[in-house]
Amino acid sequence: MKIGIIGAGNIGGNLTRRLTALGHDVSVANSRGPHTLTELAEETGATPVPVEEAARGAEVVVITIPVKAVPDLPSGLLDGAADGVAVIDTGNYYPRERDGRIAAIQDEGLTESRWTERHIGHPVIKAFNGTYAQDILDRHRPAGAPDRMALPVAGDDAAAKERVRALIDELGFDTVDAGGLDDSWRQQPGTPVYGLRGGVDEVTKALAEASPERPEDFRA
Ligand SMILES: NC(=O)c1ccc[n+]([C@@H]2O[C@H](COP(=O)([O-])OP(=O)(O)OC[C@H]3O[C@@H](n4cnc5c(N)ncnc54)[C@H](OP(=O)(O)O)[C@@H]3O)[C@@H](O)[C@H]2O)c1
């Protein structure tokens, strides 16, 4: 499958490694340009591209950049993507450490993924946001393994969500349907499922136990 990855840091880099290892055709972009991605390209066989070209022909696009950088993404980011492209958002809002104050999230109560979705003008599927980057490389397991981890996946587009869940299964993880994007606060930072290394039952329970109140340190 043709996959575009926007962001080549901890998460984007490791998704590039695993998805190329599985035989996918991966294009990868960062903010500084393809000339800064030659090492990752040599290691993985992925194609480094400018961010404007990352989605070209892609059936899945992963946006994995700091939330504060989302408004810097070029307009028309998804022009040229395959019809029905599924867009994964891995983002977490860290107002104090990184992202600063975003009024729509803090005051209007938008989930960070809904906020990202509005910026890019395309539905997103929230996944991997509570997954340690290193676990993408180290903790994948075949289906049915007793210690296979499960990842929550939230989003409104049923077909896109199914494609993303199938890809995560291929990457070596179970998934739990975490509802629509307005439910995705259940997997944001500070919730029981965030960073949980559990299976389907534990993830399902943690999602149910989440409180919509964000901890005080998630306000800037
Ligand atoms: N680290 C984790 O374990 C983890 C786990 C789950 C979710 N997350 C979330 O996933 C997102 C990415 O995290 P990360 O740790 O992978 O971040 P990171 O290591 O800081 O990497 C960020 C990447 O985004 C790129 N970038 C920034 N602005 C961009 C722009 N305008 N256009 C294109 N690329 C841009 C950066 O490119 P340059 O280097 O060229 O600036 C860099 O490659 C964050 O929202 C984070 O909260 C992280």
Tab-separated table of C-alpha atoms and ligand atoms in Angstrom:
chain	number	residue	atom	x	y	z
A	1	MET	CA	0.000	0.000	0.000
A	2	LYS	CA	1.175	3.538	-0.651
A	3	ILE	CA	1.568	5.384	2.654
A	4	GLY	CA	2.614	8.977	3.339
A	5	ILE	CA	4.161	9.863	6.684
A	6	ILE	CA	4.338	13.505	7.710
A	7	GLY	CA	6.776	13.826	10.584
A	8	ALA	CA	9.927	11.742	10.849
A	9	GLY	CA	10.645	11.940	14.568
A	10	ASN	CA	10.162	9.273	17.236
A	11	ILE	CA	6.828	8.000	15.951
A	12	GLY	CA	7.138	8.860	12.250
A	13	GLY	CA	10.615	7.349	12.060
A	14	ASN	CA	9.582	4.075	13.683
A	15	LEU	CA	6.403	3.786	11.623
A	16	THR	CA	8.581	4.303	8.553
A	17	ARG	CA	10.862	1.478	9.712
A	18	ARG	CA	8.075	-1.009	10.379
A	19	LEU	CA	5.858	-0.171	7.418
A	20	THR	CA	8.738	-0.454	4.949
A	21	ALA	CA	9.775	-3.743	6.581
A	22	LEU	CA	6.250	-5.000	5.885
A	23	GLY	CA	6.681	-4.116	2.217
A	24	HIS	CA	4.671	-0.904	2.020
A	25	ASP	CA	5.637	1.920	-0.315
A	26	VAL	CA	6.366	4.739	2.139
A	27	SER	CA	6.980	8.416	1.426
A	28	VAL	CA	8.201	10.410	4.414
A	29	ALA	CA	8.466	14.153	5.055
A	30	ASN	CA	9.610	16.467	7.822
A	31	SER	CA	9.737	20.247	8.198
A	32	ARG	CA	13.341	20.726	7.024
A	33	GLY	CA	13.079	18.937	3.699
A	34	PRO	CA	13.974	15.595	2.089
A	35	HIS	CA	17.731	16.293	2.074
A	36	THR	CA	17.646	15.842	5.869
A	37	LEU	CA	16.060	12.396	5.580
A	38	THR	CA	18.740	10.572	3.571
A	39	GLU	CA	19.847	8.443	6.528
A	40	LEU	CA	16.302	7.224	7.240
A	41	ALA	CA	15.771	6.637	3.520
A	42	GLU	CA	18.966	4.583	3.216
A	43	GLU	CA	18.060	2.567	6.292
A	44	THR	CA	14.472	1.808	5.272
A	45	GLY	CA	14.046	2.280	1.533
A	46	ALA	CA	11.380	4.931	2.139
A	47	THR	CA	11.225	7.870	-0.266
A	48	PRO	CA	12.004	11.262	1.301
A	49	VAL	CA	9.719	13.960	-0.101
A	50	PRO	CA	8.700	17.563	0.575
A	51	VAL	CA	5.634	17.681	2.811
A	52	GLU	CA	3.512	18.920	-0.117
A	53	GLU	CA	4.165	15.595	-1.890
A	54	ALA	CA	3.832	13.212	1.041
A	55	ALA	CA	0.180	12.330	0.414
A	56	ARG	CA	0.485	11.861	-3.353
A	57	GLY	CA	-1.295	8.636	-4.313
A	58	ALA	CA	-1.453	7.535	-0.669
A	59	GLU	CA	-4.227	5.335	0.707
A	60	VAL	CA	-3.068	6.087	4.240
A	61	VAL	CA	-1.443	9.302	5.468
A	62	VAL	CA	0.013	9.601	8.971
A	63	ILE	CA	0.296	13.045	10.547
A	64	THR	CA	2.765	12.735	13.384
A	65	ILE	CA	4.059	16.175	14.265
A	66	PRO	CA	3.736	18.424	17.339
A	67	VAL	CA	0.159	19.736	17.625
A	68	LYS	CA	1.400	23.331	17.520
A	69	ALA	CA	2.871	22.653	14.036
A	70	VAL	CA	-0.437	21.544	12.506
A	71	PRO	CA	-1.391	25.076	11.368
A	72	ASP	CA	1.941	25.224	9.483
A	73	LEU	CA	0.980	22.304	7.235
A	74	PRO	CA	0.449	23.454	3.642
A	75	SER	CA	-3.102	23.898	2.402
A	76	GLY	CA	-4.043	21.217	-0.101
A	77	LEU	CA	-1.983	18.734	1.884
A	78	LEU	CA	-4.168	15.853	0.737
A	79	ASP	CA	-4.578	16.931	-2.890
A	80	GLY	CA	-3.525	14.001	-5.020
A	81	ALA	CA	-4.110	11.396	-2.308
A	82	ALA	CA	-6.043	8.262	-3.267
A	83	ASP	CA	-9.845	8.492	-3.074
A	84	GLY	CA	-11.031	7.807	0.460
A	85	VAL	CA	-7.556	8.272	1.935
A	86	ALA	CA	-7.434	7.383	5.642
A	87	VAL	CA	-5.575	10.006	7.673
A	88	ILE	CA	-4.090	8.925	10.997
A	89	ASP	CA	-3.428	11.585	13.623
A	90	THR	CA	-1.010	10.530	16.377
A	91	GLY	CA	-0.990	13.944	18.046
A	92	ASN	CA	-1.145	14.853	21.720
A	93	TYR	CA	-1.650	18.343	23.067
A	94	TYR	CA	1.045	19.304	25.573
A	95	PRO	CA	0.327	22.974	26.307
A	96	ARG	CA	3.012	23.584	28.918
A	97	GLU	CA	5.895	21.537	27.597
A	98	ARG	CA	5.485	22.156	23.888
A	99	ASP	CA	2.340	23.399	22.219
A	100	GLY	CA	1.334	26.586	24.052
A	101	ARG	CA	-2.206	27.779	24.489
A	102	ILE	CA	-4.739	26.682	21.870
A	103	ALA	CA	-8.027	28.328	22.840
A	104	ALA	CA	-10.293	26.018	20.840
A	105	ILE	CA	-8.998	23.009	22.752
A	106	GLN	CA	-8.816	24.644	26.182
A	107	ASP	CA	-11.939	26.806	26.103
A	108	GLU	CA	-14.276	25.201	23.572
A	109	GLY	CA	-13.326	21.705	24.672
A	110	LEU	CA	-12.494	20.402	21.198
A	111	THR	CA	-10.529	17.181	21.261
A	112	GLU	CA	-7.082	17.823	19.837
A	113	SER	CA	-7.783	15.490	16.934
A	114	ARG	CA	-11.006	17.339	16.049
A	115	TRP	CA	-8.961	20.533	16.080
A	116	THR	CA	-6.379	18.945	13.760
A	117	GLU	CA	-9.132	17.611	11.512
A	118	ARG	CA	-10.548	21.114	11.096
A	119	HIS	CA	-7.144	22.472	10.173
A	120	ILE	CA	-6.493	19.932	7.477
A	121	GLY	CA	-10.103	19.815	6.249
A	122	HIS	CA	-10.327	16.024	6.209
A	123	PRO	CA	-11.554	13.421	8.722
A	124	VAL	CA	-8.842	11.931	10.878
A	125	ILE	CA	-8.497	8.686	12.782
A	126	LYS	CA	-6.758	9.032	16.143
A	127	ALA	CA	-4.319	6.188	16.745
A	128	PHE	CA	-0.845	5.548	18.228
A	129	ASN	CA	-1.127	8.672	20.399
A	130	GLY	CA	-0.690	6.700	23.615
A	131	THR	CA	1.889	4.286	22.243
A	132	TYR	CA	5.550	4.641	23.183
A	133	ALA	CA	7.520	5.116	19.989
A	134	GLN	CA	9.955	2.359	20.907
A	135	ASP	CA	7.077	-0.087	21.379
A	136	ILE	CA	6.271	0.187	17.665
A	137	LEU	CA	9.647	-1.487	17.041
A	138	ASP	CA	9.868	-3.773	20.056
A	139	ARG	CA	6.400	-4.883	21.104
A	140	HIS	CA	4.695	-6.038	17.930
A	141	ARG	CA	3.419	-9.592	18.202
A	142	PRO	CA	1.626	-12.044	15.916
A	143	ALA	CA	-2.167	-12.223	16.176
A	144	GLY	CA	-3.227	-14.342	19.117
A	145	ALA	CA	0.004	-13.916	21.131
A	146	PRO	CA	-0.929	-13.713	24.824
A	147	ASP	CA	1.049	-10.509	25.378
A	148	ARG	CA	-0.146	-8.731	22.232
A	149	MET	CA	-0.871	-5.091	23.040
A	150	ALA	CA	-4.070	-3.341	21.945
A	151	LEU	CA	-4.290	0.258	20.751
A	152	PRO	CA	-7.422	2.422	20.939
A	153	VAL	CA	-8.590	3.814	17.597
A	154	ALA	CA	-11.135	6.652	17.374
A	155	GLY	CA	-12.722	8.328	14.370
A	156	ASP	CA	-15.953	9.004	12.533
A	157	ASP	CA	-15.208	7.585	9.076
A	158	ALA	CA	-16.028	3.879	9.410
A	159	ALA	CA	-14.222	2.767	6.252
A	160	ALA	CA	-11.078	4.732	7.116
A	161	LYS	CA	-11.156	3.375	10.656
A	162	GLU	CA	-11.353	-0.193	9.361
A	163	ARG	CA	-8.375	0.384	7.063
A	164	VAL	CA	-6.362	1.828	9.937
A	165	ARG	CA	-7.303	-1.034	12.265
A	166	ALA	CA	-6.268	-3.564	9.615
A	167	LEU	CA	-2.922	-1.794	9.181
A	168	ILE	CA	-2.311	-1.758	12.953
A	169	ASP	CA	-3.098	-5.479	13.054
A	170	GLU	CA	-0.507	-5.976	10.305
A	171	LEU	CA	1.943	-3.954	12.405
A	172	GLY	CA	1.469	-6.465	15.210
A	173	PHE	CA	-1.103	-4.940	17.572
A	174	ASP	CA	-4.749	-5.536	18.391
A	175	THR	CA	-7.117	-2.569	18.315
A	176	VAL	CA	-10.130	-1.415	20.299
A	177	ASP	CA	-12.788	0.751	18.675
A	178	ALA	CA	-12.716	3.850	20.894
A	179	GLY	CA	-15.731	5.486	19.242
A	180	GLY	CA	-15.996	8.662	17.207
A	181	LEU	CA	-13.593	11.576	17.295
A	182	ASP	CA	-15.682	13.364	19.928
A	183	ASP	CA	-15.004	10.362	22.181
A	184	SER	CA	-11.262	10.599	21.648
A	185	TRP	CA	-10.751	12.545	24.898
A	186	ARG	CA	-10.860	9.072	26.445
A	187	GLN	CA	-7.394	8.389	25.023
A	188	GLN	CA	-5.791	11.806	25.384
A	189	PRO	CA	-2.805	12.384	27.722
A	190	GLY	CA	-3.632	11.924	31.386
A	191	THR	CA	-6.276	9.232	30.828
A	192	PRO	CA	-5.985	5.646	32.115
A	193	VAL	CA	-5.386	4.221	28.636
A	194	TYR	CA	-2.625	6.690	27.754
A	195	GLY	CA	0.643	4.755	27.753
A	196	LEU	CA	-1.103	1.585	28.921
A	197	ARG	CA	0.600	-1.550	27.686
A	198	GLY	CA	-2.438	-3.777	27.854
A	199	GLY	CA	-4.511	-6.153	25.817
A	200	VAL	CA	-8.032	-5.680	24.470
A	201	ASP	CA	-9.793	-6.174	27.812
A	202	GLU	CA	-7.525	-3.796	29.724
A	203	VAL	CA	-7.737	-1.126	27.038
A	204	THR	CA	-11.528	-1.431	26.864
A	205	LYS	CA	-11.775	-1.064	30.657
A	206	ALA	CA	-9.371	1.895	30.737
A	207	LEU	CA	-11.340	3.732	28.043
A	208	ALA	CA	-14.547	3.230	30.040
A	209	GLU	CA	-12.903	4.571	33.207
A	210	ALA	CA	-11.686	7.825	31.644
A	211	SER	CA	-12.872	11.144	33.048
A	212	PRO	CA	-13.511	14.119	30.753
A	213	GLU	CA	-11.802	16.438	33.252
A	214	ARG	CA	-8.300	17.191	32.027
A	215	PRO	CA	-5.583	17.404	34.677
A	216	GLU	CA	-4.642	20.970	35.633
A	217	ASP	CA	-1.219	20.687	33.975
A	218	PHE	CA	-2.930	20.216	30.619
A	219	ARG	CA	-3.840	23.909	30.647
A	220	ALA	CA	-1.417	26.604	29.540
B	1	LIG	N1	7.281	10.221	21.220
B	1	LIG	C1	6.326	9.366	21.507
B	1	LIG	O1	6.591	8.283	22.071
B	1	LIG	C2	4.894	9.685	21.130
B	1	LIG	C3	3.960	8.695	21.369
B	1	LIG	C4	2.661	8.875	20.915
B	1	LIG	C5	2.299	10.064	20.311
B	1	LIG	N2	3.207	11.052	20.156
B	1	LIG	C6	2.723	12.299	19.514
B	1	LIG	O2	2.957	12.165	18.116
B	1	LIG	C7	3.393	13.426	17.573
B	1	LIG	C8	4.819	13.266	17.065
B	1	LIG	O3	5.626	12.906	18.174
B	1	LIG	P1	7.182	12.568	18.015
B	1	LIG	O4	7.681	12.249	19.380
B	1	LIG	O5	7.393	11.621	16.899
B	1	LIG	O6	7.736	14.024	17.591
B	1	LIG	P2	9.235	14.466	17.250
B	1	LIG	O7	10.189	13.348	17.533
B	1	LIG	O8	9.441	15.787	17.908
B	1	LIG	O9	9.195	14.656	15.663
B	1	LIG	C9	8.363	15.615	15.096
B	1	LIG	C10	8.502	15.520	13.594
B	1	LIG	O10	7.549	16.424	13.029
B	1	LIG	C11	8.198	17.144	11.994
B	1	LIG	N3	7.508	18.399	11.769
B	1	LIG	C12	7.327	19.444	12.611
B	1	LIG	N4	6.633	20.429	12.007
B	1	LIG	C13	6.344	19.993	10.755
B	1	LIG	C14	5.692	20.555	9.645
B	1	LIG	N5	5.120	21.771	9.711
B	1	LIG	N6	5.629	19.850	8.492
B	1	LIG	C15	6.189	18.618	8.417
B	1	LIG	N7	6.834	18.018	9.446
B	1	LIG	C16	6.919	18.703	10.599
B	1	LIG	C17	9.592	17.316	12.495
B	1	LIG	O11	10.445	17.662	11.432
B	1	LIG	P3	11.838	18.428	11.686
B	1	LIG	O12	12.653	17.543	12.563
B	1	LIG	O13	12.384	18.630	10.320
B	1	LIG	O14	11.446	19.721	12.382
B	1	LIG	C18	9.879	15.931	13.062
B	1	LIG	O15	10.264	15.059	12.037
B	1	LIG	C19	3.278	14.436	18.728
B	1	LIG	O16	2.024	15.077	18.676
B	1	LIG	C20	3.404	13.567	19.958
B	1	LIG	O17	2.774	14.158	21.089
B	1	LIG	C21	4.510	10.868	20.531
